[in-house]
Amino acid sequence: RTFFSMENLLIIGAGQSAIQCISTLKKEGYSGSITLVGEEEHLPYQRPPLSKGFLEDSLNKERLYFKKLEFFTENKVQLYLGLSAEKLEIANQKVYLSDNSELEFDKLVFATGSRVRLLDFPGSELKSIFYLRDLDDAEAIKKDLETSENLVIIGAGYIGLEAAAIAAKKNKKVTIIEMADRVMNRTVDPQISEYYLNLHESYGVKFHFNTSLETINEVSNSLEVVCSDGTEVKADSVLIGAGVVPNIELAEEAGINCDNGIIVNEFGQTNFKNIYACGDCTNHPNKILNKNLRLESVHNAMEQAKTVASSVMNNPMEYNQVPWFWSDQYDHKLQIVGLSGDHDVVTMRGNVNDAKFMLFYTKDEELIAVDAINNPKEFLISRKLVANKVKIKPKVISDLNTNLNDLI
């Protein structure tokens, strides 16, 4: 028999990372038993479309699921859905579930992801106040949009703006309240913020910056959103997009090292040799960027899951990836590779007025990040350029005659 055949792997969490981990293990011939615990009743599904195609109705529910039920049956993956893991005893190698059942493991993978940051304010218990994180949330918002006319969104991050785009296209009146002075302020350059502000305003979306949510009152049959600067906005429904927090409590209580995420090494391993973590919930080292990161991205969830699968198979491979992200708003695609912020120069390639341009972020002429708007072809090349830490002069970047491929 092979070394693996009696091994019992338990995965907590049923999102992108968990499914990628299982798929990789099966592809690599893992023959131990696999058990998957997920809090939701649904089969594991993709989250990014919830604020995009699914909310818009261009993507149906069936297409959200990663795999059909047969996949799990055929691969002998035991599913415990609609249950949460309440307690982990590392010494006994046991996990206790919310229905009082217990599961034993030889190896354990945390793929617990993140949850929405809930805001505490007077009126938070009123009806028609939504957060968008899971499939049930998305279905409730979608149903609400059929009848409500005025939507107020708290937060001008990706989720808020993607939902705003869909509501605006459905001819709803949309107002966005944002604490910062611009949209997507944590992740993009002011030039991109301005581009997206203009885009949203062209669809009638209204913005209130430098102000935050104070209270929500019920006034006759609708809601009144009161902001910290005294602004009052009438709403039929309110969507709150205040970011996410990693699900680390179970790990932390069991004695696993955590700090803004479950701390793992370059092989996805925690401070216990048989316990791993991947995806949104991890705080992991990135050698290319030379720092520790916690990322909320599909790319990280998938690639780190592959790393963890290799470690589970006792064939460790270092996780070494340049992060990348994307956002769809109206028919405009924003793609980002690398992390800007440490840059000293920003160079534009292309023209804002053509609705197709890129920003290149360099530090001492080394390329550290690129944002692309509606330019997927050159973005693909840019991912390689950032990974290779290419040295590049601003005038070379801005010259449209420069073939980026030649720089690799």
mmCIF file of C-alpha atoms in Angstrom:
data_model
loop_
_atom_site.group_PDB
_atom_site.id
_atom_site.type_symbol
_atom_site.label_atom_id
_atom_site.label_comp_id
_atom_site.label_asym_id
_atom_site.label_seq_id
_atom_site.Cartn_x
_atom_site.Cartn_y
_atom_site.Cartn_z
ATOM 1 C CA ARG A 1 0.000 0.000 0.000
ATOM 2 C CA THR A 2 1.123 3.569 -0.497
ATOM 3 C CA PHE A 3 2.136 5.731 2.421
ATOM 4 C CA PHE A 4 -0.926 7.929 1.913
ATOM 5 C CA SER A 5 -3.684 5.386 1.792
ATOM 6 C CA MET A 6 -4.621 5.525 5.480
ATOM 7 C CA GLU A 7 -4.128 9.234 5.924
ATOM 8 C CA ASN A 8 -7.101 11.334 6.883
ATOM 9 C CA LEU A 9 -7.143 14.940 5.625
ATOM 10 C CA LEU A 10 -9.671 17.421 6.973
ATOM 11 C CA ILE A 11 -10.317 20.744 5.202
ATOM 12 C CA ILE A 12 -12.240 23.472 7.014
ATOM 13 C CA GLY A 13 -13.850 25.956 4.621
ATOM 14 C CA ALA A 14 -15.518 25.327 1.280
ATOM 15 C CA GLY A 15 -14.453 28.178 -0.989
ATOM 16 C CA GLN A 16 -11.992 28.622 -3.842
ATOM 17 C CA SER A 17 -8.939 27.541 -1.844
ATOM 18 C CA ALA A 18 -10.540 24.371 -0.486
ATOM 19 C CA ILE A 19 -11.725 23.189 -3.896
ATOM 20 C CA GLN A 20 -8.401 23.999 -5.557
ATOM 21 C CA CYS A 21 -6.605 22.052 -2.823
ATOM 22 C CA ILE A 22 -8.823 18.986 -3.397
ATOM 23 C CA SER A 23 -8.500 19.197 -7.194
ATOM 24 C CA THR A 24 -4.702 19.413 -6.981
ATOM 25 C CA LEU A 25 -4.464 16.520 -4.502
ATOM 26 C CA LYS A 26 -6.604 14.316 -6.747
ATOM 27 C CA LYS A 27 -4.620 15.268 -9.835
ATOM 28 C CA GLU A 28 -1.393 14.373 -8.034
ATOM 29 C CA GLY A 29 -2.776 10.970 -7.028
ATOM 30 C CA TYR A 30 -3.465 11.552 -3.325
ATOM 31 C CA SER A 31 -5.159 8.441 -1.981
ATOM 32 C CA GLY A 32 -5.914 9.383 1.609
ATOM 33 C CA SER A 33 -9.442 10.215 2.701
ATOM 34 C CA ILE A 34 -10.623 13.833 2.394
ATOM 35 C CA THR A 35 -13.328 15.459 4.502
ATOM 36 C CA LEU A 36 -14.639 18.952 3.757
ATOM 37 C CA VAL A 37 -16.529 21.084 6.308
ATOM 38 C CA GLY A 38 -18.446 24.145 5.042
ATOM 39 C CA GLU A 39 -20.747 26.500 6.938
ATOM 40 C CA GLU A 40 -23.177 27.012 4.075
ATOM 41 C CA GLU A 41 -25.734 24.487 2.837
ATOM 42 C CA HIS A 42 -24.729 25.154 -0.781
ATOM 43 C CA LEU A 43 -22.184 23.119 -2.688
ATOM 44 C CA PRO A 44 -18.901 25.070 -2.888
ATOM 45 C CA TYR A 45 -19.258 28.027 -5.274
ATOM 46 C CA GLN A 46 -17.355 31.021 -6.686
ATOM 47 C CA ARG A 47 -17.730 34.337 -4.892
ATOM 48 C CA PRO A 48 -16.462 36.986 -7.385
ATOM 49 C CA PRO A 49 -19.531 36.698 -9.688
ATOM 50 C CA LEU A 50 -21.856 37.477 -6.749
ATOM 51 C CA SER A 51 -21.188 41.215 -7.147
ATOM 52 C CA LYS A 52 -20.888 40.954 -10.934
ATOM 53 C CA GLY A 53 -22.634 38.549 -13.334
ATOM 54 C CA PHE A 54 -24.851 36.782 -10.805
ATOM 55 C CA LEU A 55 -26.235 40.033 -9.389
ATOM 56 C CA GLU A 56 -26.796 41.254 -12.930
ATOM 57 C CA ASP A 57 -28.614 38.039 -13.984
ATOM 58 C CA SER A 58 -26.151 37.253 -16.747
ATOM 59 C CA LEU A 59 -24.927 34.175 -14.836
ATOM 60 C CA ASN A 60 -27.243 31.627 -13.276
ATOM 61 C CA LYS A 61 -26.797 29.858 -9.953
ATOM 62 C CA GLU A 62 -25.742 26.516 -11.441
ATOM 63 C CA ARG A 63 -22.753 28.146 -13.098
ATOM 64 C CA LEU A 64 -21.472 29.409 -9.748
ATOM 65 C CA TYR A 65 -20.723 25.922 -8.421
ATOM 66 C CA PHE A 66 -17.115 24.764 -8.800
ATOM 67 C CA LYS A 67 -18.087 21.103 -9.120
ATOM 68 C CA LYS A 68 -21.225 19.028 -9.309
ATOM 69 C CA LEU A 69 -22.078 16.661 -6.453
ATOM 70 C CA GLU A 70 -20.772 13.731 -8.535
ATOM 71 C CA PHE A 71 -17.239 15.124 -8.342
ATOM 72 C CA PHE A 72 -17.222 14.784 -4.559
ATOM 73 C CA THR A 73 -18.847 11.361 -4.627
ATOM 74 C CA GLU A 74 -16.522 9.966 -7.299
ATOM 75 C CA ASN A 75 -13.450 11.315 -5.502
ATOM 76 C CA LYS A 76 -14.689 10.008 -2.140
ATOM 77 C CA VAL A 77 -14.707 13.456 -0.566
ATOM 78 C CA GLN A 78 -16.984 13.476 2.471
ATOM 79 C CA LEU A 79 -19.006 16.669 2.680
ATOM 80 C CA TYR A 80 -20.216 18.195 5.935
ATOM 81 C CA LEU A 81 -22.177 21.207 4.682
ATOM 82 C CA GLY A 82 -24.247 23.630 6.741
ATOM 83 C CA LEU A 83 -21.995 22.987 9.739
ATOM 84 C CA SER A 84 -19.295 25.062 11.374
ATOM 85 C CA ALA A 85 -16.153 23.854 13.114
ATOM 86 C CA GLU A 86 -16.484 25.038 16.721
ATOM 87 C CA LYS A 87 -13.401 23.678 18.446
ATOM 88 C CA LEU A 88 -10.048 22.224 17.479
ATOM 89 C CA GLU A 89 -7.987 19.980 19.763
ATOM 90 C CA ILE A 90 -4.566 19.729 18.173
ATOM 91 C CA ALA A 91 -3.119 17.187 20.640
ATOM 92 C CA ASN A 92 -6.047 14.793 20.074
ATOM 93 C CA GLN A 93 -6.260 15.652 16.352
ATOM 94 C CA LYS A 94 -9.995 16.277 16.595
ATOM 95 C CA VAL A 95 -12.407 18.945 15.393
ATOM 96 C CA TYR A 96 -15.842 19.395 16.987
ATOM 97 C CA LEU A 97 -18.685 20.594 14.759
ATOM 98 C CA SER A 98 -21.776 22.699 15.512
ATOM 99 C CA ASP A 99 -24.012 19.597 15.557
ATOM 100 C CA ASN A 100 -21.813 18.116 18.351
ATOM 101 C CA SER A 101 -20.250 15.569 16.019
ATOM 102 C CA GLU A 102 -16.471 15.169 15.996
ATOM 103 C CA LEU A 103 -14.029 14.509 13.185
ATOM 104 C CA GLU A 104 -10.527 13.075 13.511
ATOM 105 C CA PHE A 105 -7.649 14.073 11.263
ATOM 106 C CA ASP A 106 -4.028 13.301 10.513
ATOM 107 C CA LYS A 107 -3.571 16.536 8.591
ATOM 108 C CA LEU A 108 -5.694 19.656 8.670
ATOM 109 C CA VAL A 109 -6.083 22.541 6.190
ATOM 110 C CA PHE A 110 -7.624 25.861 7.128
ATOM 111 C CA ALA A 111 -9.334 27.373 4.075
ATOM 112 C CA THR A 112 -11.665 29.468 6.205
ATOM 113 C CA GLY A 113 -11.474 32.639 4.102
ATOM 114 C CA SER A 114 -12.901 35.877 5.433
ATOM 115 C CA ARG A 115 -16.228 37.391 6.429
ATOM 116 C CA VAL A 116 -17.704 40.865 6.026
ATOM 117 C CA ARG A 117 -16.849 43.530 8.551
ATOM 118 C CA LEU A 118 -20.156 44.315 10.260
ATOM 119 C CA LEU A 119 -20.786 47.934 11.201
ATOM 120 C CA ASP A 120 -22.392 48.825 14.502
ATOM 121 C CA PHE A 121 -24.697 51.850 14.260
ATOM 122 C CA PRO A 122 -28.183 52.888 15.407
ATOM 123 C CA GLY A 123 -30.670 51.268 13.000
ATOM 124 C CA SER A 124 -28.383 48.385 12.006
ATOM 125 C CA GLU A 125 -31.204 45.905 12.721
ATOM 126 C CA LEU A 126 -33.670 47.450 10.253
ATOM 127 C CA LYS A 127 -34.900 45.538 7.217
ATOM 128 C CA SER A 128 -33.421 46.157 3.757
ATOM 129 C CA ILE A 129 -29.873 46.647 5.057
ATOM 130 C CA PHE A 130 -27.562 44.239 3.250
ATOM 131 C CA TYR A 131 -23.994 42.985 3.221
ATOM 132 C CA LEU A 132 -22.689 41.084 0.199
ATOM 133 C CA ARG A 133 -20.518 38.098 1.000
ATOM 134 C CA ASP A 134 -22.332 34.866 0.261
ATOM 135 C CA LEU A 135 -24.839 33.423 -2.173
ATOM 136 C CA ASP A 136 -27.804 34.006 0.139
ATOM 137 C CA ASP A 137 -26.804 37.676 0.472
ATOM 138 C CA ALA A 138 -26.588 38.033 -3.308
ATOM 139 C CA GLU A 139 -29.996 36.401 -3.835
ATOM 140 C CA ALA A 140 -31.589 38.698 -1.245
ATOM 141 C CA ILE A 141 -30.059 41.818 -2.820
ATOM 142 C CA LYS A 142 -31.060 40.680 -6.298
ATOM 143 C CA LYS A 143 -34.669 40.180 -5.159
ATOM 144 C CA ASP A 144 -34.653 43.553 -3.383
ATOM 145 C CA LEU A 145 -33.420 45.341 -6.525
ATOM 146 C CA GLU A 146 -36.559 44.196 -8.368
ATOM 147 C CA THR A 147 -38.686 46.593 -6.327
ATOM 148 C CA SER A 148 -36.440 49.174 -4.679
ATOM 149 C CA GLU A 149 -35.686 52.409 -6.523
ATOM 150 C CA ASN A 150 -33.146 54.147 -4.289
ATOM 151 C CA LEU A 151 -30.026 52.248 -3.291
ATOM 152 C CA VAL A 152 -27.480 53.723 -0.889
ATOM 153 C CA ILE A 153 -24.079 52.032 -0.771
ATOM 154 C CA ILE A 154 -21.690 52.489 2.135
ATOM 155 C CA GLY A 155 -18.104 52.175 0.878
ATOM 156 C CA ALA A 156 -16.540 52.876 -2.532
ATOM 157 C CA GLY A 157 -14.359 49.774 -2.676
ATOM 158 C CA TYR A 158 -14.645 47.017 -5.301
ATOM 159 C CA ILE A 159 -17.820 45.384 -3.963
ATOM 160 C CA GLY A 160 -19.628 48.704 -3.544
ATOM 161 C CA LEU A 161 -18.681 49.952 -6.997
ATOM 162 C CA GLU A 162 -19.439 46.664 -8.764
ATOM 163 C CA ALA A 163 -22.878 46.523 -7.155
ATOM 164 C CA ALA A 164 -23.423 50.218 -7.969
ATOM 165 C CA ALA A 165 -22.677 49.556 -11.636
ATOM 166 C CA ILE A 166 -25.268 46.793 -11.808
ATOM 167 C CA ALA A 167 -27.941 48.809 -9.966
ATOM 168 C CA ALA A 168 -27.272 51.881 -12.140
ATOM 169 C CA LYS A 169 -27.641 49.756 -15.289
ATOM 170 C CA LYS A 170 -31.028 48.646 -13.921
ATOM 171 C CA ASN A 171 -31.928 52.367 -13.754
ATOM 172 C CA LYS A 172 -31.892 52.567 -9.960
ATOM 173 C CA LYS A 173 -30.917 55.774 -8.185
ATOM 174 C CA VAL A 174 -27.579 54.999 -6.540
ATOM 175 C CA THR A 175 -25.777 57.065 -3.900
ATOM 176 C CA ILE A 176 -22.389 56.071 -2.488
ATOM 177 C CA ILE A 177 -21.086 57.234 0.909
ATOM 178 C CA GLU A 178 -17.293 56.975 1.298
ATOM 179 C CA MET A 179 -15.055 57.926 4.253
ATOM 180 C CA ALA A 180 -12.022 58.619 2.066
ATOM 181 C CA ASP A 181 -11.723 61.409 -0.490
ATOM 182 C CA ARG A 182 -11.897 59.144 -3.550
ATOM 183 C CA VAL A 183 -13.056 55.719 -4.793
ATOM 184 C CA MET A 184 -10.872 52.598 -4.297
ATOM 185 C CA ASN A 185 -8.477 54.815 -2.363
ATOM 186 C CA ARG A 186 -6.543 51.955 -0.752
ATOM 187 C CA THR A 187 -5.705 50.151 -3.965
ATOM 188 C CA VAL A 188 -5.361 52.513 -6.919
ATOM 189 C CA ASP A 189 -3.724 55.778 -7.983
ATOM 190 C CA PRO A 190 -5.846 58.977 -7.916
ATOM 191 C CA GLN A 191 -5.890 58.985 -11.751
ATOM 192 C CA ILE A 192 -7.735 55.665 -11.771
ATOM 193 C CA SER A 193 -10.049 56.806 -8.963
ATOM 194 C CA GLU A 194 -10.959 59.829 -11.071
ATOM 195 C CA TYR A 195 -11.565 57.703 -14.158
ATOM 196 C CA TYR A 196 -13.994 55.436 -12.274
ATOM 197 C CA LEU A 197 -15.674 58.364 -10.518
ATOM 198 C CA ASN A 198 -16.409 59.942 -13.920
ATOM 199 C CA LEU A 199 -17.589 56.603 -15.285
ATOM 200 C CA HIS A 200 -20.055 56.072 -12.437
ATOM 201 C CA GLU A 201 -21.265 59.661 -12.534
ATOM 202 C CA SER A 202 -21.971 59.277 -16.255
ATOM 203 C CA TYR A 203 -24.489 56.580 -15.237
ATOM 204 C CA GLY A 204 -26.080 58.905 -12.667
ATOM 205 C CA VAL A 205 -24.401 57.555 -9.527
ATOM 206 C CA LYS A 206 -24.012 60.216 -6.811
ATOM 207 C CA PHE A 207 -21.101 60.327 -4.351
ATOM 208 C CA HIS A 208 -20.551 61.788 -0.882
ATOM 209 C CA PHE A 209 -16.860 61.677 0.135
ATOM 210 C CA ASN A 210 -15.106 62.364 3.448
ATOM 211 C CA THR A 211 -18.128 61.272 5.427
ATOM 212 C CA SER A 212 -19.297 58.105 7.158
ATOM 213 C CA LEU A 213 -22.509 56.391 8.158
ATOM 214 C CA GLU A 214 -23.912 57.589 11.500
ATOM 215 C CA THR A 215 -27.446 56.184 11.730
ATOM 216 C CA ILE A 216 -30.209 54.735 9.606
ATOM 217 C CA ASN A 217 -33.765 55.708 10.500
ATOM 218 C CA GLU A 218 -37.059 54.306 9.306
ATOM 219 C CA VAL A 219 -39.188 57.101 7.870
ATOM 220 C CA SER A 220 -42.675 56.141 6.609
ATOM 221 C CA ASN A 221 -41.980 53.193 4.290
ATOM 222 C CA SER A 222 -38.379 53.915 3.520
ATOM 223 C CA LEU A 223 -34.987 54.414 5.123
ATOM 224 C CA GLU A 224 -33.101 57.609 5.846
ATOM 225 C CA VAL A 225 -29.320 57.348 5.903
ATOM 226 C CA VAL A 226 -27.702 59.997 8.113
ATOM 227 C CA CYS A 227 -23.992 60.730 7.604
ATOM 228 C CA SER A 228 -21.365 62.164 9.944
ATOM 229 C CA ASP A 229 -21.326 65.479 8.036
ATOM 230 C CA GLY A 230 -25.090 65.874 8.404
ATOM 231 C CA THR A 231 -25.954 64.652 4.886
ATOM 232 C CA GLU A 232 -29.274 62.767 4.797
ATOM 233 C CA VAL A 233 -30.097 60.408 1.930
ATOM 234 C CA LYS A 234 -33.392 58.644 1.306
ATOM 235 C CA ALA A 235 -33.095 54.917 0.565
ATOM 236 C CA ASP A 236 -35.267 51.895 -0.126
ATOM 237 C CA SER A 237 -32.296 49.683 0.658
ATOM 238 C CA VAL A 238 -28.737 50.024 1.884
ATOM 239 C CA LEU A 239 -25.741 47.902 0.916
ATOM 240 C CA ILE A 240 -22.734 48.017 3.230
ATOM 241 C CA GLY A 241 -19.284 47.240 1.831
ATOM 242 C CA ALA A 242 -16.908 47.911 4.720
ATOM 243 C CA GLY A 243 -14.251 45.330 3.910
ATOM 244 C CA VAL A 244 -13.635 41.879 5.352
ATOM 245 C CA VAL A 245 -11.903 40.241 8.307
ATOM 246 C CA PRO A 246 -10.090 36.884 8.159
ATOM 247 C CA ASN A 247 -11.686 33.878 9.871
ATOM 248 C CA ILE A 248 -8.942 32.947 12.314
ATOM 249 C CA GLU A 249 -10.734 32.490 15.653
ATOM 250 C CA LEU A 250 -10.802 28.676 15.566
ATOM 251 C CA ALA A 251 -7.080 28.529 14.775
ATOM 252 C CA GLU A 252 -6.175 31.176 17.327
ATOM 253 C CA GLU A 253 -8.086 29.501 20.163
ATOM 254 C CA ALA A 254 -6.296 26.227 19.407
ATOM 255 C CA GLY A 255 -2.869 27.843 19.771
ATOM 256 C CA ILE A 256 -1.961 28.383 16.129
ATOM 257 C CA ASN A 257 0.059 31.578 15.550
ATOM 258 C CA CYS A 258 -2.126 34.326 14.085
ATOM 259 C CA ASP A 259 -1.650 38.007 13.317
ATOM 260 C CA ASN A 260 -4.004 39.572 10.764
ATOM 261 C CA GLY A 261 -4.423 36.043 9.395
ATOM 262 C CA ILE A 262 -3.159 32.560 10.189
ATOM 263 C CA ILE A 263 0.630 32.763 9.974
ATOM 264 C CA VAL A 264 2.124 30.259 7.538
ATOM 265 C CA ASN A 265 5.574 29.711 6.035
ATOM 266 C CA GLU A 266 6.395 29.575 2.323
ATOM 267 C CA PHE A 267 4.977 26.021 2.188
ATOM 268 C CA GLY A 268 1.609 26.979 3.679
ATOM 269 C CA GLN A 269 2.469 25.352 6.999
ATOM 270 C CA THR A 270 1.456 26.787 10.388
ATOM 271 C CA ASN A 271 3.505 26.441 13.590
ATOM 272 C CA PHE A 272 2.141 22.855 13.802
ATOM 273 C CA LYS A 273 3.685 20.570 11.212
ATOM 274 C CA ASN A 274 0.490 18.726 10.242
ATOM 275 C CA ILE A 275 -1.672 21.880 10.025
ATOM 276 C CA TYR A 276 -1.753 24.138 6.954
ATOM 277 C CA ALA A 277 -3.687 27.165 5.732
ATOM 278 C CA CYS A 278 -4.380 28.771 2.346
ATOM 279 C CA GLY A 279 -6.309 31.661 0.820
ATOM 280 C CA ASP A 280 -7.831 34.823 2.321
ATOM 281 C CA CYS A 281 -7.266 33.636 5.898
ATOM 282 C CA THR A 282 -3.454 33.461 5.695
ATOM 283 C CA ASN A 283 -0.667 35.853 6.480
ATOM 284 C CA HIS A 284 2.139 34.526 4.304
ATOM 285 C CA PRO A 285 5.639 35.457 3.144
ATOM 286 C CA ASN A 286 6.142 36.689 -0.387
ATOM 287 C CA LYS A 287 9.776 36.479 -1.510
ATOM 288 C CA ILE A 288 9.271 38.434 -4.720
ATOM 289 C CA LEU A 289 7.889 41.392 -2.762
ATOM 290 C CA ASN A 290 10.069 40.665 0.254
ATOM 291 C CA LYS A 291 7.277 41.066 2.817
ATOM 292 C CA ASN A 292 4.439 39.252 4.572
ATOM 293 C CA LEU A 293 0.966 39.701 3.115
ATOM 294 C CA ARG A 294 -2.651 38.844 3.663
ATOM 295 C CA LEU A 295 -4.459 38.941 0.323
ATOM 296 C CA GLU A 296 -8.096 38.776 -0.684
ATOM 297 C CA SER A 297 -7.811 37.465 -4.211
ATOM 298 C CA VAL A 298 -8.840 34.477 -6.295
ATOM 299 C CA HIS A 299 -5.316 34.131 -7.673
ATOM 300 C CA ASN A 300 -3.795 33.851 -4.203
ATOM 301 C CA ALA A 301 -6.507 31.446 -3.030
ATOM 302 C CA MET A 302 -5.813 29.106 -5.955
ATOM 303 C CA GLU A 303 -2.029 29.258 -6.043
ATOM 304 C CA GLN A 304 -1.573 28.944 -2.310
ATOM 305 C CA ALA A 305 -3.934 25.955 -2.297
ATOM 306 C CA LYS A 306 -1.650 24.238 -4.825
ATOM 307 C CA THR A 307 1.298 24.919 -2.523
ATOM 308 C CA VAL A 308 -0.558 23.415 0.444
ATOM 309 C CA ALA A 309 -1.581 20.363 -1.594
ATOM 310 C CA SER A 310 2.112 19.770 -2.400
ATOM 311 C CA SER A 311 2.982 20.042 1.290
ATOM 312 C CA VAL A 312 0.232 17.591 2.256
ATOM 313 C CA MET A 313 1.731 15.163 -0.287
ATOM 314 C CA ASN A 314 5.172 15.615 1.365
ATOM 315 C CA ASN A 315 6.458 17.206 -1.819
ATOM 316 C CA PRO A 316 6.912 20.823 -0.625
ATOM 317 C CA MET A 317 7.123 23.611 -3.210
ATOM 318 C CA GLU A 318 7.620 27.230 -2.230
ATOM 319 C CA TYR A 319 4.762 29.646 -2.765
ATOM 320 C CA ASN A 320 6.168 32.387 -4.961
ATOM 321 C CA GLN A 321 3.622 34.482 -6.802
ATOM 322 C CA VAL A 322 3.063 38.107 -7.730
ATOM 323 C CA PRO A 323 -0.446 39.041 -6.559
ATOM 324 C CA TRP A 324 -3.021 40.139 -9.110
ATOM 325 C CA PHE A 325 -6.646 41.297 -8.926
ATOM 326 C CA TRP A 326 -9.463 42.439 -11.176
ATOM 327 C CA SER A 327 -12.744 44.333 -11.058
ATOM 328 C CA ASP A 328 -15.579 44.563 -13.600
ATOM 329 C CA GLN A 329 -17.660 47.747 -13.522
ATOM 330 C CA TYR A 330 -20.084 48.379 -16.406
ATOM 331 C CA ASP A 331 -18.142 47.053 -19.405
ATOM 332 C CA HIS A 332 -14.815 48.367 -18.116
ATOM 333 C CA LYS A 333 -12.196 45.954 -16.791
ATOM 334 C CA LEU A 334 -9.616 46.987 -14.215
ATOM 335 C CA GLN A 335 -6.680 44.579 -13.761
ATOM 336 C CA ILE A 336 -3.916 45.042 -11.201
ATOM 337 C CA VAL A 337 -0.638 43.168 -10.784
ATOM 338 C CA GLY A 338 1.799 43.733 -7.922
ATOM 339 C CA LEU A 339 1.328 46.104 -5.014
ATOM 340 C CA SER A 340 1.851 49.804 -5.549
ATOM 341 C CA GLY A 341 2.495 52.134 -2.620
ATOM 342 C CA ASP A 342 6.275 51.868 -2.338
ATOM 343 C CA HIS A 343 6.711 53.389 -5.800
ATOM 344 C CA ASP A 344 8.444 56.700 -6.516
ATOM 345 C CA VAL A 345 7.195 57.244 -10.094
ATOM 346 C CA VAL A 346 3.865 56.561 -11.839
ATOM 347 C CA THR A 347 3.933 56.525 -15.648
ATOM 348 C CA MET A 348 0.880 56.414 -17.884
ATOM 349 C CA ARG A 349 0.799 54.361 -21.067
ATOM 350 C CA GLY A 350 -2.070 55.168 -23.380
ATOM 351 C CA ASN A 351 -4.749 57.804 -22.953
ATOM 352 C CA VAL A 352 -7.552 58.155 -20.408
ATOM 353 C CA ASN A 353 -9.848 59.591 -23.088
ATOM 354 C CA ASP A 354 -9.517 56.397 -25.147
ATOM 355 C CA ALA A 355 -10.846 54.402 -22.158
ATOM 356 C CA LYS A 356 -7.799 52.171 -22.576
ATOM 357 C CA PHE A 357 -4.676 52.990 -20.590
ATOM 358 C CA MET A 358 -2.220 51.617 -18.028
ATOM 359 C CA LEU A 359 -0.300 52.961 -15.068
ATOM 360 C CA PHE A 360 3.187 51.607 -14.413
ATOM 361 C CA TYR A 361 4.539 52.001 -10.872
ATOM 362 C CA THR A 362 8.330 51.997 -10.559
ATOM 363 C CA LYS A 363 10.782 52.339 -7.700
ATOM 364 C CA ASP A 364 14.351 53.250 -8.697
ATOM 365 C CA GLU A 365 13.159 52.351 -12.232
ATOM 366 C CA GLU A 366 12.281 48.791 -11.166
ATOM 367 C CA LEU A 367 8.708 47.853 -12.102
ATOM 368 C CA ILE A 368 6.710 46.896 -8.971
ATOM 369 C CA ALA A 369 3.058 47.134 -10.105
ATOM 370 C CA VAL A 370 0.802 47.826 -13.083
ATOM 371 C CA ASP A 371 -2.859 48.852 -13.286
ATOM 372 C CA ALA A 372 -4.549 48.259 -16.633
ATOM 373 C CA ILE A 373 -7.893 49.567 -17.824
ATOM 374 C CA ASN A 374 -9.442 47.691 -20.741
ATOM 375 C CA ASN A 375 -6.100 46.346 -21.940
ATOM 376 C CA PRO A 376 -6.006 42.616 -21.093
ATOM 377 C CA LYS A 377 -3.416 41.826 -23.760
ATOM 378 C CA GLU A 378 -0.689 44.117 -22.441
ATOM 379 C CA PHE A 379 -1.717 43.294 -18.877
ATOM 380 C CA LEU A 380 -0.716 39.652 -19.430
ATOM 381 C CA ILE A 381 2.741 40.790 -20.503
ATOM 382 C CA SER A 382 2.899 43.185 -17.523
ATOM 383 C CA ARG A 383 2.417 40.280 -15.108
ATOM 384 C CA LYS A 384 5.653 38.781 -16.418
ATOM 385 C CA LEU A 385 7.448 42.135 -16.316
ATOM 386 C CA VAL A 386 6.541 42.661 -12.633
ATOM 387 C CA ALA A 387 7.504 39.076 -11.744
ATOM 388 C CA ASN A 388 10.888 39.583 -13.432
ATOM 389 C CA LYS A 389 11.440 42.933 -11.641
ATOM 390 C CA VAL A 390 12.295 44.554 -14.964
ATOM 391 C CA LYS A 391 14.167 47.879 -14.900
ATOM 392 C CA ILE A 392 12.400 50.286 -17.204
ATOM 393 C CA LYS A 393 12.556 54.013 -17.927
ATOM 394 C CA PRO A 394 9.342 56.114 -17.904
ATOM 395 C CA LYS A 395 9.854 57.364 -21.489
ATOM 396 C CA VAL A 396 10.112 53.749 -22.715
ATOM 397 C CA ILE A 397 6.845 52.842 -20.933
ATOM 398 C CA SER A 398 4.888 55.812 -22.254
ATOM 399 C CA ASP A 399 6.044 55.289 -25.851
ATOM 400 C CA LEU A 400 3.241 53.268 -27.464
ATOM 401 C CA ASN A 401 5.712 52.063 -30.097
ATOM 402 C CA THR A 402 7.509 50.117 -27.377
ATOM 403 C CA ASN A 403 6.564 46.463 -27.655
ATOM 404 C CA LEU A 404 6.265 45.354 -24.010
ATOM 405 C CA ASN A 405 7.022 41.775 -25.037
ATOM 406 C CA ASP A 406 10.547 42.829 -25.972
ATOM 407 C CA LEU A 407 11.185 43.940 -22.392
ATOM 408 C CA ILE A 408 10.769 40.422 -21.000
#
